[in-house]
Amino acid sequence: MSNTENEPSRRRTALLGDRPGSFAIARHVRMSATKCRRVVDLVRGMDATDAVTMLKFQPQAAAEPVGKVVASAIANAEQTEGLRANDLYISQAFVDEGVTMRRIRPRAKGSASRILKRAAHITVVVEPKDARPEHKKAKKGRPATTVKTKTEKGA
């Protein structure tokens, strides 16, 4: 028998470690994971309040459950950690496949084909902006290399 008291703390340490922030998980969302990933890829790394605003106006059907998860993660951070919504950004966001329900559709000559009704688990992690890692800017073009001329080679 598993100990359910430690499960949230194990999940928190796996997602955040000892950093401040919060997370939210929506399980068994009745939509395929690939459709949800299209929307999650749009908001990953954005400011949390901007992401909620953007998801309200997205045409994809998956924008609604993803928006709810982002809003829930913001509310969790405000309640449990005492963080402000304007100071948060989405540090991690990913979608896992859930349980697939199998249904049968009758076909010709007494046969049947299978219908797969897929589900997804959406996870969003928000952290304060001051904990955001600094990204190094990529250099444009090729890196400079030193080429020795004939006079430097001793010829």
Tab-separated table of C-alpha atoms in Angstrom:
chain	number	residue	atom	x	y	z
A	1	MET	CA	0.000	0.000	0.000
A	2	SER	CA	1.442	3.363	-1.028
A	3	ASN	CA	1.754	6.324	1.260
A	4	THR	CA	-0.375	9.062	-0.311
A	5	GLU	CA	0.752	11.759	2.127
A	6	ASN	CA	4.198	12.014	0.515
A	7	GLU	CA	2.985	11.907	-3.080
A	8	PRO	CA	2.460	15.673	-3.571
A	9	SER	CA	5.843	16.466	-2.056
A	10	ARG	CA	7.556	13.917	-4.309
A	11	ARG	CA	5.852	15.412	-7.344
A	12	ARG	CA	6.825	18.922	-6.257
A	13	THR	CA	10.460	17.965	-5.774
A	14	ALA	CA	10.484	16.285	-9.169
A	15	LEU	CA	9.066	19.366	-10.910
A	16	LEU	CA	10.519	22.268	-8.907
A	17	GLY	CA	13.108	20.950	-6.484
A	18	ASP	CA	13.720	23.562	-3.795
A	19	ARG	CA	12.922	26.539	-6.070
A	20	PRO	CA	9.887	28.731	-5.343
A	21	GLY	CA	6.886	28.249	-7.581
A	22	SER	CA	3.891	26.035	-8.039
A	23	PHE	CA	2.313	23.628	-10.506
A	24	ALA	CA	-1.040	22.308	-11.677
A	25	ILE	CA	-1.979	19.048	-13.395
A	26	ALA	CA	-5.137	18.283	-15.350
A	27	ARG	CA	-5.578	14.557	-15.754
A	28	HIS	CA	-7.767	12.626	-18.182
A	29	VAL	CA	-8.506	15.593	-20.446
A	30	ARG	CA	-10.608	14.156	-23.279
A	31	MET	CA	-8.418	15.372	-26.122
A	32	SER	CA	-5.455	13.847	-27.874
A	33	ALA	CA	-2.014	14.742	-26.555
A	34	THR	CA	-0.803	15.995	-29.954
A	35	LYS	CA	-3.608	18.571	-30.124
A	36	CYS	CA	-2.809	19.766	-26.618
A	37	ARG	CA	0.938	19.939	-27.328
A	38	ARG	CA	0.325	22.401	-30.179
A	39	VAL	CA	-1.179	24.856	-27.703
A	40	VAL	CA	1.248	24.165	-24.849
A	41	ASP	CA	4.197	24.894	-27.136
A	42	LEU	CA	2.798	28.408	-27.684
A	43	VAL	CA	2.794	29.389	-24.007
A	44	ARG	CA	5.935	27.670	-22.701
A	45	GLY	CA	8.335	30.322	-21.375
A	46	MET	CA	5.776	33.158	-21.487
A	47	ASP	CA	4.693	35.377	-18.630
A	48	ALA	CA	1.807	33.664	-16.873
A	49	THR	CA	-0.755	36.471	-17.156
A	50	ASP	CA	0.087	37.012	-20.836
A	51	ALA	CA	-0.341	33.294	-21.475
A	52	VAL	CA	-3.822	33.253	-19.923
A	53	THR	CA	-4.830	36.249	-22.038
A	54	MET	CA	-3.444	34.715	-25.219
A	55	LEU	CA	-5.145	31.361	-24.620
A	56	LYS	CA	-8.557	33.039	-24.363
A	57	PHE	CA	-8.310	34.066	-28.020
A	58	GLN	CA	-6.727	30.954	-29.531
A	59	PRO	CA	-8.928	29.139	-32.074
A	60	GLN	CA	-7.817	25.643	-31.045
A	61	ALA	CA	-10.173	23.641	-28.860
A	62	ALA	CA	-7.263	22.616	-26.620
A	63	ALA	CA	-6.726	26.237	-25.579
A	64	GLU	CA	-9.569	26.020	-23.050
A	65	PRO	CA	-8.227	23.147	-20.883
A	66	VAL	CA	-4.656	24.455	-21.165
A	67	GLY	CA	-5.840	27.906	-20.068
A	68	LYS	CA	-7.590	26.385	-17.070
A	69	VAL	CA	-4.413	24.559	-16.032
A	70	VAL	CA	-2.307	27.721	-16.360
A	71	ALA	CA	-4.856	29.703	-14.319
A	72	SER	CA	-4.889	26.956	-11.694
A	73	ALA	CA	-1.095	26.965	-11.451
A	74	ILE	CA	-1.143	30.746	-10.953
A	75	ALA	CA	-3.797	30.436	-8.247
A	76	ASN	CA	-1.809	27.677	-6.533
A	77	ALA	CA	1.297	29.881	-6.496
A	78	GLU	CA	-0.656	32.782	-5.023
A	79	GLN	CA	-2.285	30.644	-2.334
A	80	THR	CA	0.509	28.327	-1.229
A	81	GLU	CA	3.669	30.317	-1.955
A	82	GLY	CA	2.324	33.870	-1.583
A	83	LEU	CA	3.647	34.889	-5.027
A	84	ARG	CA	2.126	37.576	-7.239
A	85	ALA	CA	0.603	36.587	-10.593
A	86	ASN	CA	2.444	39.388	-12.427
A	87	ASP	CA	5.814	38.028	-11.267
A	88	LEU	CA	5.293	34.491	-12.630
A	89	TYR	CA	6.326	32.836	-15.858
A	90	ILE	CA	5.699	29.347	-17.237
A	91	SER	CA	8.961	27.505	-16.684
A	92	GLN	CA	7.744	24.049	-17.693
A	93	ALA	CA	4.690	22.862	-19.580
A	94	PHE	CA	4.218	19.421	-21.035
A	95	VAL	CA	1.516	16.992	-22.090
A	96	ASP	CA	1.552	13.239	-21.495
A	97	GLU	CA	-0.739	10.644	-23.002
A	98	GLY	CA	-3.571	9.427	-20.807
A	99	VAL	CA	-5.747	6.342	-20.912
A	100	THR	CA	-7.158	5.513	-24.345
A	101	MET	CA	-10.773	4.367	-24.344
A	102	ARG	CA	-11.514	1.788	-27.011
A	103	ARG	CA	-14.913	1.776	-28.670
A	104	ILE	CA	-16.278	-0.336	-31.526
A	105	ARG	CA	-17.946	0.875	-34.699
A	106	PRO	CA	-19.983	-1.649	-36.687
A	107	ARG	CA	-18.807	-2.157	-40.273
A	108	ALA	CA	-19.969	-4.081	-43.291
A	109	LYS	CA	-20.434	-7.870	-43.305
A	110	GLY	CA	-20.609	-8.182	-39.539
A	111	SER	CA	-17.112	-6.878	-38.900
A	112	ALA	CA	-16.146	-4.015	-36.619
A	113	SER	CA	-13.476	-1.359	-36.453
A	114	ARG	CA	-11.964	0.163	-33.360
A	115	ILE	CA	-12.397	3.812	-32.370
A	116	LEU	CA	-9.684	5.192	-30.104
A	117	LYS	CA	-10.855	7.975	-27.788
A	118	ARG	CA	-7.649	9.449	-26.497
A	119	ALA	CA	-7.009	11.446	-23.342
A	120	ALA	CA	-4.124	13.584	-22.092
A	121	HIS	CA	-2.509	14.779	-18.853
A	122	ILE	CA	-1.502	18.466	-18.936
A	123	THR	CA	1.148	19.727	-16.487
A	124	VAL	CA	2.132	23.404	-16.060
A	125	VAL	CA	4.830	24.735	-13.710
A	126	VAL	CA	5.089	28.454	-12.870
A	127	GLU	CA	8.035	30.150	-11.184
A	128	PRO	CA	8.956	33.749	-10.286
A	129	LYS	CA	10.711	35.730	-13.005
A	130	ASP	CA	13.749	36.429	-10.831
A	131	ALA	CA	14.465	32.673	-10.813
A	132	ARG	CA	14.477	32.619	-14.643
A	133	PRO	CA	17.780	31.301	-15.994
A	134	GLU	CA	19.763	33.666	-18.180
A	135	HIS	CA	20.029	32.509	-21.774
A	136	LYS	CA	23.274	33.114	-23.579
A	137	LYS	CA	22.872	34.859	-26.897
A	138	ALA	CA	24.045	32.866	-29.877
A	139	LYS	CA	26.760	34.403	-31.986
A	140	LYS	CA	25.833	35.280	-35.505
A	141	GLY	CA	27.909	33.749	-38.244
A	142	ARG	CA	30.879	31.522	-37.790
A	143	PRO	CA	33.157	31.845	-34.796
A	144	ALA	CA	36.358	33.717	-35.459
A	145	THR	CA	39.386	31.509	-35.890
A	146	THR	CA	42.966	32.636	-35.930
A	147	VAL	CA	44.756	31.823	-39.156
A	148	LYS	CA	48.500	31.915	-39.090
A	149	THR	CA	50.099	33.566	-42.051
A	150	LYS	CA	53.360	32.504	-43.636
A	151	THR	CA	55.352	35.094	-41.705
A	152	GLU	CA	53.954	33.887	-38.349
A	153	LYS	CA	54.759	30.256	-39.120
A	154	GLY	CA	58.426	31.077	-39.430
A	155	ALA	CA	58.691	30.544	-43.166
